[in-house]
GROMACS .gro file of C-alpha atoms in nm:
model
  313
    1UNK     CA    1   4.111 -10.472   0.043
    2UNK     CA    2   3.786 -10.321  -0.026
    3UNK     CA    3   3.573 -10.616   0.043
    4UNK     CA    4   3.522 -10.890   0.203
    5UNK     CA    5   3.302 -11.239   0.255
    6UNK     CA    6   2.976 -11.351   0.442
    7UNK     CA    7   2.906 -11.760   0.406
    8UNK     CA    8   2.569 -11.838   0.551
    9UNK     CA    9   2.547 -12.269   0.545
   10UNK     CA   10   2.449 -12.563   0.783
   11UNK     CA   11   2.677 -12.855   0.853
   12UNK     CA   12   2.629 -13.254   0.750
   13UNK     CA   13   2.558 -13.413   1.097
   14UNK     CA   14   2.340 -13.673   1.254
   15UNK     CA   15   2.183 -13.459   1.553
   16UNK     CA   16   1.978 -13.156   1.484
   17UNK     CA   17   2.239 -12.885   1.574
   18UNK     CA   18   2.391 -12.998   1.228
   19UNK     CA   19   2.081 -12.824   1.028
   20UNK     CA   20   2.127 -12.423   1.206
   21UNK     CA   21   2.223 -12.121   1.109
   22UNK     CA   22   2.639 -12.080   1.056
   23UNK     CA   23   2.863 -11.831   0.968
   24UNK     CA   24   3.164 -11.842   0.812
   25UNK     CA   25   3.412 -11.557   0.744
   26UNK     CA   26   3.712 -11.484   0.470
   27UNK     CA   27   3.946 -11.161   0.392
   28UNK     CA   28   4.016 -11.289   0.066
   29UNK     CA   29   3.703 -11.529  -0.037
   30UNK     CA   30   3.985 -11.851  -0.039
   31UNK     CA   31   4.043 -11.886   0.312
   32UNK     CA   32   3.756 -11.937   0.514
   33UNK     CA   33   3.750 -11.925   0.895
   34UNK     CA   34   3.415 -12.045   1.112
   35UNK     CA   35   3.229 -11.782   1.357
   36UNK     CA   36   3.159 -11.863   1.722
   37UNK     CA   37   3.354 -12.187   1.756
   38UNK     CA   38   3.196 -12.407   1.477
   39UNK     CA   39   2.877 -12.371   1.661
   40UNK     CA   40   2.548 -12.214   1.486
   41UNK     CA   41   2.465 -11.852   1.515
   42UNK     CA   42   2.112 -11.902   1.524
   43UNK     CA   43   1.836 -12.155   1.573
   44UNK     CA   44   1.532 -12.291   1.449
   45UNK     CA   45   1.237 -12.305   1.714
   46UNK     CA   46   0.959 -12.291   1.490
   47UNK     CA   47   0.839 -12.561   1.169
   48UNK     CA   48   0.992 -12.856   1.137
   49UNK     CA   49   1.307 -12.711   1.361
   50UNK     CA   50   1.583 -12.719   1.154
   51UNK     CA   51   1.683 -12.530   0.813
   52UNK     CA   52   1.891 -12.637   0.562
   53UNK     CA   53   2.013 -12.435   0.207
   54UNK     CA   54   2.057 -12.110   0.296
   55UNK     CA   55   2.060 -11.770   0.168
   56UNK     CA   56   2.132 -11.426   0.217
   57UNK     CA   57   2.068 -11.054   0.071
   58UNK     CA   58   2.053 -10.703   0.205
   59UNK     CA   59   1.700 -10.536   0.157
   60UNK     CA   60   1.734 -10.175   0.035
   61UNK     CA   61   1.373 -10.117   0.141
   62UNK     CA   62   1.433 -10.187   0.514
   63UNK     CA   63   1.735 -10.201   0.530
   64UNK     CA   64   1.841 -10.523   0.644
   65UNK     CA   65   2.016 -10.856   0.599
   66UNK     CA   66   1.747 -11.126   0.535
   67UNK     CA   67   1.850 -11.510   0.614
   68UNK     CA   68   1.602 -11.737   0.392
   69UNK     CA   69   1.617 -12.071   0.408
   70UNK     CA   70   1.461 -12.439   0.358
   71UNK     CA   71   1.234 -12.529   0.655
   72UNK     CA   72   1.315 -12.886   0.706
   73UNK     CA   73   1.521 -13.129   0.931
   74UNK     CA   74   1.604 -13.439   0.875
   75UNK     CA   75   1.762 -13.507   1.139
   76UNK     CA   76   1.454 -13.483   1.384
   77UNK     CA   77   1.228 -13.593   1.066
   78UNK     CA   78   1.357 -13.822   0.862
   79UNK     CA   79   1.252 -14.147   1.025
   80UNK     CA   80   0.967 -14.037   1.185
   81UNK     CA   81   0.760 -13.772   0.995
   82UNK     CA   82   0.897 -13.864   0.690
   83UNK     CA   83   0.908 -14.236   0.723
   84UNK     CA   84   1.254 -14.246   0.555
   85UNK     CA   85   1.116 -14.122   0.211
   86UNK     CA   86   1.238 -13.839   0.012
   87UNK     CA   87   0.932 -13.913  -0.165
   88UNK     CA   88   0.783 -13.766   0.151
   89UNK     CA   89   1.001 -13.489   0.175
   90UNK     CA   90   0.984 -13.372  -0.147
   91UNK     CA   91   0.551 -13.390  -0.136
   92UNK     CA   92   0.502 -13.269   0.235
   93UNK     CA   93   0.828 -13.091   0.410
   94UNK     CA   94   0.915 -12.763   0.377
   95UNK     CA   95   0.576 -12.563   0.289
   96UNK     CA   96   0.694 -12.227   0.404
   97UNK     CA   97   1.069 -12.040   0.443
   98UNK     CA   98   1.249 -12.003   0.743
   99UNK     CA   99   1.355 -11.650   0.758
  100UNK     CA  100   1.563 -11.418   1.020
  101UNK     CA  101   1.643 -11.032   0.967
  102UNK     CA  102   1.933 -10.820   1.103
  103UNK     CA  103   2.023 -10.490   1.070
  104UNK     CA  104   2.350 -10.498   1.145
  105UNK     CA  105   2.458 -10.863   1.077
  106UNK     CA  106   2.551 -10.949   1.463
  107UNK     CA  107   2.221 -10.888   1.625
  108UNK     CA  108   1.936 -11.166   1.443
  109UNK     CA  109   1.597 -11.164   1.451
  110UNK     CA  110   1.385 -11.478   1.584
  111UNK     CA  111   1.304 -11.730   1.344
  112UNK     CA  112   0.998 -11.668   1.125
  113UNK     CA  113   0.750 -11.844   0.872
  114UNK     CA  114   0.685 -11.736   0.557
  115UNK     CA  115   0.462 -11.926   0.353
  116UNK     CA  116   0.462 -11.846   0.025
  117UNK     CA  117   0.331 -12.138  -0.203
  118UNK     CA  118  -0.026 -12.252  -0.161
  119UNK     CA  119  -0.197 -12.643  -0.129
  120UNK     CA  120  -0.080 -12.669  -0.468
  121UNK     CA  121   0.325 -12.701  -0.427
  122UNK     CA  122   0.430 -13.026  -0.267
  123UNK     CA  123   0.752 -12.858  -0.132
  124UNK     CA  124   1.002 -12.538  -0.140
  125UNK     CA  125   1.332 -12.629  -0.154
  126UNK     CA  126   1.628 -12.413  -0.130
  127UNK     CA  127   1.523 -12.034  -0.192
  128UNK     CA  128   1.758 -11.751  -0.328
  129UNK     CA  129   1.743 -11.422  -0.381
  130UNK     CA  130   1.800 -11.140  -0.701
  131UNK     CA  131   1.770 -10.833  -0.715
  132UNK     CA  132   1.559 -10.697  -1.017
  133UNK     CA  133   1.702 -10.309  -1.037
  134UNK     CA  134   1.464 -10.233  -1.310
  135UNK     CA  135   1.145 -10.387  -1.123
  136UNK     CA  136   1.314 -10.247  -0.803
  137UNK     CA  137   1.176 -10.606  -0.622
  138UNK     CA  138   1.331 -10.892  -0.500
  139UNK     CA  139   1.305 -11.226  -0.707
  140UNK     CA  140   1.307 -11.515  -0.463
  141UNK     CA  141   1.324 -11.830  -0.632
  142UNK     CA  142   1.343 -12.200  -0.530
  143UNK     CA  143   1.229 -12.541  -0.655
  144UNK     CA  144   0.945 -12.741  -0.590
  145UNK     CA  145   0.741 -13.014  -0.651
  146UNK     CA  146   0.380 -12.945  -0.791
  147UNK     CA  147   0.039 -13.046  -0.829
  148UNK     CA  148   0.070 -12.942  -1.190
  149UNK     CA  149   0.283 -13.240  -1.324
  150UNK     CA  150   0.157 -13.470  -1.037
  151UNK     CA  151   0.408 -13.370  -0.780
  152UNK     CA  152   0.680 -13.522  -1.015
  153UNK     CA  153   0.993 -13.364  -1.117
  154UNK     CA  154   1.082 -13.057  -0.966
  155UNK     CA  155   1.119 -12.732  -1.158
  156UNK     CA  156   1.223 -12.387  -1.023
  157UNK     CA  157   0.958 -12.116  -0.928
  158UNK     CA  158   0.948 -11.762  -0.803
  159UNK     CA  159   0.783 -11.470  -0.651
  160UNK     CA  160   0.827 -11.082  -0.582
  161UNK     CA  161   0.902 -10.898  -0.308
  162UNK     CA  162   0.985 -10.544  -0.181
  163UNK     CA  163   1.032 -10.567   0.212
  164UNK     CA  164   1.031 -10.966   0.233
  165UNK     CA  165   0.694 -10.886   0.415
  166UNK     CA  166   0.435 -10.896   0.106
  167UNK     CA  167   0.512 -11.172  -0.145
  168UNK     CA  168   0.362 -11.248  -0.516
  169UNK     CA  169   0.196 -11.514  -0.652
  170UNK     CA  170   0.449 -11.788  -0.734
  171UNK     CA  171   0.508 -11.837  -1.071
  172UNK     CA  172   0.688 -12.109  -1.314
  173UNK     CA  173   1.031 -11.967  -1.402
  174UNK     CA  174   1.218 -12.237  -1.521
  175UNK     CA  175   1.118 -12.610  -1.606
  176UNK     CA  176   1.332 -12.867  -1.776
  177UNK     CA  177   1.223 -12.999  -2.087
  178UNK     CA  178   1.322 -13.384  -1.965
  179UNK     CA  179   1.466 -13.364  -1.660
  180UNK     CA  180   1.372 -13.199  -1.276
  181UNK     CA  181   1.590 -12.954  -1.187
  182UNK     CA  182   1.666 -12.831  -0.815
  183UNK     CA  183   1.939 -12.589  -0.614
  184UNK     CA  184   1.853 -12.238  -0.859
  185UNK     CA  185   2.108 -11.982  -0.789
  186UNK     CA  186   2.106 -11.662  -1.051
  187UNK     CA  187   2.382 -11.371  -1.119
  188UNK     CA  188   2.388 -11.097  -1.332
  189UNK     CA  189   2.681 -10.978  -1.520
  190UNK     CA  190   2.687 -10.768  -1.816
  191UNK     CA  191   2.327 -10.760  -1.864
  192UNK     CA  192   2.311 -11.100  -1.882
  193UNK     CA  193   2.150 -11.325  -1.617
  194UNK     CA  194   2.343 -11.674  -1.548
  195UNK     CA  195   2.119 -11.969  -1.373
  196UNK     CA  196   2.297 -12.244  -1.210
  197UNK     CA  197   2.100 -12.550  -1.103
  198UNK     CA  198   2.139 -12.892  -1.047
  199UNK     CA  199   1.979 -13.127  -1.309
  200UNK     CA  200   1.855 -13.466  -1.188
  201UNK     CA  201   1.790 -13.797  -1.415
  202UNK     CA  202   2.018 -14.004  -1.575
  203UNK     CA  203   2.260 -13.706  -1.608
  204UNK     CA  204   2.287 -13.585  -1.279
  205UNK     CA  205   2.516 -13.261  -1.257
  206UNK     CA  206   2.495 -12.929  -1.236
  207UNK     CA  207   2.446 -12.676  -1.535
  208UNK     CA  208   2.483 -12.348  -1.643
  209UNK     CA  209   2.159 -12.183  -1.835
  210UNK     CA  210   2.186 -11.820  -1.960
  211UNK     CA  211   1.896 -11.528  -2.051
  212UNK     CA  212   1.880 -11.156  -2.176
  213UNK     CA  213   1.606 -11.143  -1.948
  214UNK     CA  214   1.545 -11.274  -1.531
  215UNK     CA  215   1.203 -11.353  -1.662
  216UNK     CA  216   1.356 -11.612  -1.937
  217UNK     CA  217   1.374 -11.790  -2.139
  218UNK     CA  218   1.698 -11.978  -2.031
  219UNK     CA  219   1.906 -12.168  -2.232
  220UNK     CA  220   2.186 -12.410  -2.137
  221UNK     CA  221   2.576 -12.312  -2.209
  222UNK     CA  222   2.759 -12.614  -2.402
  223UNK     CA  223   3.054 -12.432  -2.260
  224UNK     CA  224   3.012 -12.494  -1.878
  225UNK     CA  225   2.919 -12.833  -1.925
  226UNK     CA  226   3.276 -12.880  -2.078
  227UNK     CA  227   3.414 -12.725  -1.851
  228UNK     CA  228   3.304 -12.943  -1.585
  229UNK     CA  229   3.268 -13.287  -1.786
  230UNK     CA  230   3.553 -13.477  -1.599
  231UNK     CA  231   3.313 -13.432  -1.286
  232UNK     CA  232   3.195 -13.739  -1.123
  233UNK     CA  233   2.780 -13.723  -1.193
  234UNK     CA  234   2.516 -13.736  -0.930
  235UNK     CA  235   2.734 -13.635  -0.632
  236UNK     CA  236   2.780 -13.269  -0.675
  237UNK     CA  237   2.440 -13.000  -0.602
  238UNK     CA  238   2.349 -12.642  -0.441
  239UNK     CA  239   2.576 -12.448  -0.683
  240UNK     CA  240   2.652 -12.074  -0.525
  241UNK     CA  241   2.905 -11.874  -0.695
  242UNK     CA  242   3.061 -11.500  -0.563
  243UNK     CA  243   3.258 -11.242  -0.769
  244UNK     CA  244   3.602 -11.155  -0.636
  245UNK     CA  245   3.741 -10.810  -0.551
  246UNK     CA  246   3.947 -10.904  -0.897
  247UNK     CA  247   3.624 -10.970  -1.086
  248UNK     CA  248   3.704 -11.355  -1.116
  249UNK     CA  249   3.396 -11.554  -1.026
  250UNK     CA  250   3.401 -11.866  -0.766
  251UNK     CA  251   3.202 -12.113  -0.802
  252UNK     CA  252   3.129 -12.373  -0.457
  253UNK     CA  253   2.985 -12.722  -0.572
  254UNK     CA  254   2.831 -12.917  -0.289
  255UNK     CA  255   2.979 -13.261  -0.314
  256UNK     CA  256   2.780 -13.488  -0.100
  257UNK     CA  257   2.936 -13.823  -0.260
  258UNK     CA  258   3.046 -13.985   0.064
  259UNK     CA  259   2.852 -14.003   0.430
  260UNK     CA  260   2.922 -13.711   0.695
  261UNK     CA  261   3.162 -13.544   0.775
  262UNK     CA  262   3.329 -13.561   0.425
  263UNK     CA  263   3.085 -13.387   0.241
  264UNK     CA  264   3.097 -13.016   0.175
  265UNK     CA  265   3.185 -12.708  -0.090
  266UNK     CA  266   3.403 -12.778  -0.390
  267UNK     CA  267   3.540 -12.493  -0.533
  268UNK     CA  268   3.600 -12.312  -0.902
  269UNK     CA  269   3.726 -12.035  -1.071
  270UNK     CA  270   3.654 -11.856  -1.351
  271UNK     CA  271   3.738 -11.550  -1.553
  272UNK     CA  272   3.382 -11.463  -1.603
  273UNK     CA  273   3.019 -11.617  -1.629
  274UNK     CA  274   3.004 -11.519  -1.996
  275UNK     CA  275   3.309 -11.828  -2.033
  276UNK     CA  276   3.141 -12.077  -1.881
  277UNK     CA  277   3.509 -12.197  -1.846
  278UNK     CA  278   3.503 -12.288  -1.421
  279UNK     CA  279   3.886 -12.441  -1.342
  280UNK     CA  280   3.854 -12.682  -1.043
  281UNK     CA  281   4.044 -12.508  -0.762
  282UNK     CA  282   4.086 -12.721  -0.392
  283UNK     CA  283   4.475 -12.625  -0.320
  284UNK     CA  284   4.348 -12.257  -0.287
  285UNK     CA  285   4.108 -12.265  -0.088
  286UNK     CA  286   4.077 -12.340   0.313
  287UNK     CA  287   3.775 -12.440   0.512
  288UNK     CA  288   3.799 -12.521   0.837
  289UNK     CA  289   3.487 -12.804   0.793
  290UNK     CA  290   3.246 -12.897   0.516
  291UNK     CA  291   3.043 -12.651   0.459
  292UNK     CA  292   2.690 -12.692   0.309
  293UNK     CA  293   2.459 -12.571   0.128
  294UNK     CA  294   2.464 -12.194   0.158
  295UNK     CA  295   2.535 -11.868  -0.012
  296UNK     CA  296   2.821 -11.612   0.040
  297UNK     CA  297   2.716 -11.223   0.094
  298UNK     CA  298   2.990 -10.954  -0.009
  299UNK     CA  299   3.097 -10.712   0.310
  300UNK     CA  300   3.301 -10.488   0.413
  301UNK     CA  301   3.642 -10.536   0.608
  302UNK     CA  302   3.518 -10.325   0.907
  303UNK     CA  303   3.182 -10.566   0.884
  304UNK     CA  304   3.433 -10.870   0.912
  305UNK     CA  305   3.637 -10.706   1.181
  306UNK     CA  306   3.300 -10.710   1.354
  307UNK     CA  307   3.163 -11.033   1.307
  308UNK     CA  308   3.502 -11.205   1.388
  309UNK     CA  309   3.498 -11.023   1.716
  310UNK     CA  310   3.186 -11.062   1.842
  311UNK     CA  311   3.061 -11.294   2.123
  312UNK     CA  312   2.837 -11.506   1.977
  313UNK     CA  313   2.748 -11.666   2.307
   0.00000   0.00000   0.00000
């Protein structure tokens, strides 16, 4: 085993320990065991106090493993702040990213702000991270509602980075041509760059969009939405997808179809994002709870003999 797996997620509950930092480990990238009890790793003290949609990336510039993630609880709020509206949410939560560093993946950083968007962008929703190896930056890219269209449907934006310090000017990278689209996540392989998001409307799923270039265009794949046309619509989001030590890709859906505790990652497997072809895979894979919303960072086995024995307390 040369490698192994990093999931960075929250958890579906009521109270706002649900919408923390947590860490989840696997050997293998099928069977997935929970860090420090269950419990989060880390904690939101600053913003709205909670962070959901997470993501993770090492920074060749510093050095270290960066944690960015959506600044927004619901569970402290939903019914106050937010007066039970999405609508809300969507034009006035979340107007900068939670972010925590680490040089060494055990000891974390404390929570800090980073506001990217301006008065303009109703929200930002869900960031992730590329690495540009020509540009030598980092792409971060999320979605967001926008003065532009009248804060109406989302599309997905981005900006540059170096040292996750000093940020670009966002910019448009990818906009629907009927429908919003939310829940980016982007992978290179072969040249190629793959974009999974989440289209909303009538036809609610998630879809597969591929470029010759990060910069776009993007252009859907007929062959992923096969692939995945026995799903059940409008209950499945925050597609994040890992390469295997065999090259196989996974691919986690976040199936959010029924109330707590049910809800969590779905998982798929394919032979390569070129296919397109994901095969629906539960019976191989373990978790010990729903896990949501996050993304999975490759390590090494000596990095996961470290994380699964450290005290977390």
């Amino acid at each position: 085993m040369k490698q192994a797996y990093l999931f960075v997620h929250f958890r579906e509950k009521r109270t706002p320990d649900g919408e923390q930092v947590y860490f989840g480990i696997s050997r293998d990238g099928f069977h997935w065991e929970s860090l420090n009890g269950g419990k989060p790793i880390l904690w939101c003290y600053y913003g709205d106090k909670g962070a959901r949609d997470f993501t993770i990336t090492f920074c060749r510039e510093t050095g270290k493993y960066v944690i960015l993630a959506t600044d927004l609880s619901l569970a402290y709020g939903m019914r106050g702040k937010y007066h039970n509206s999405w609508q809300e949410v969507s034009r006035k939560g979340s107007k900068c990213l939670a972010l925590w560093e680490s040089e060494d993946l055990l000891h974390w950083s404390e929570q800090r702000l980073v506001q990217i968007g301006d008065e303009k962008f109703g929200c930002l929703w869900a960031p992730d991270v590329i690495y540009d190896r020509e540009a030598k930056e980092y792409v971060v890219h999320w979605s967001s509602s926008h003065e532009e269209n009248g804060y109406g449907k989302k599309a997905i934006y981005c900006c540059r980075t170096k040292d996750f310090e000093q940020f670009s000017a966002p910019e448009l990278l990818y906009r629907h041509p009927e429908e919003e689209v939310i829940d980016s996540a982007i992978y290179e392989e072969k040249g190629a760059y793959y974009m999974f998001v989440r289209r909303g409307g009538a036809v609610c799923r998630n879809i597969l969009l591929r470029s010759e270039n990060l910069k776009g265009p993007y252009e859907q794949m007929p062959a992923f939405d096969e692939s995945t046309a026995q799903l059940q619509q409008g209950v499945y989001e925050a597609p994040t997808a890992v390469k295997l030590e065999d090259g196989r890709w996974c691919l986690f859906l976040d199936y959010f179809g029924v109330p707590g505790a049910g809800q969590g990652y779905v998982p798929f497997v394919a032979d390569s994002l070129e296919s397109g072809d994901f095969v629906r895979a539960d019976e191989k894979f373990m978790f010990p709870y729903g896990y949501k919303h996050g993304t999975i960072l490759t390590i090494t086995p000596s990095q996961y003999e470290a994380l699964a024995g450290w005290n977390w307390e």
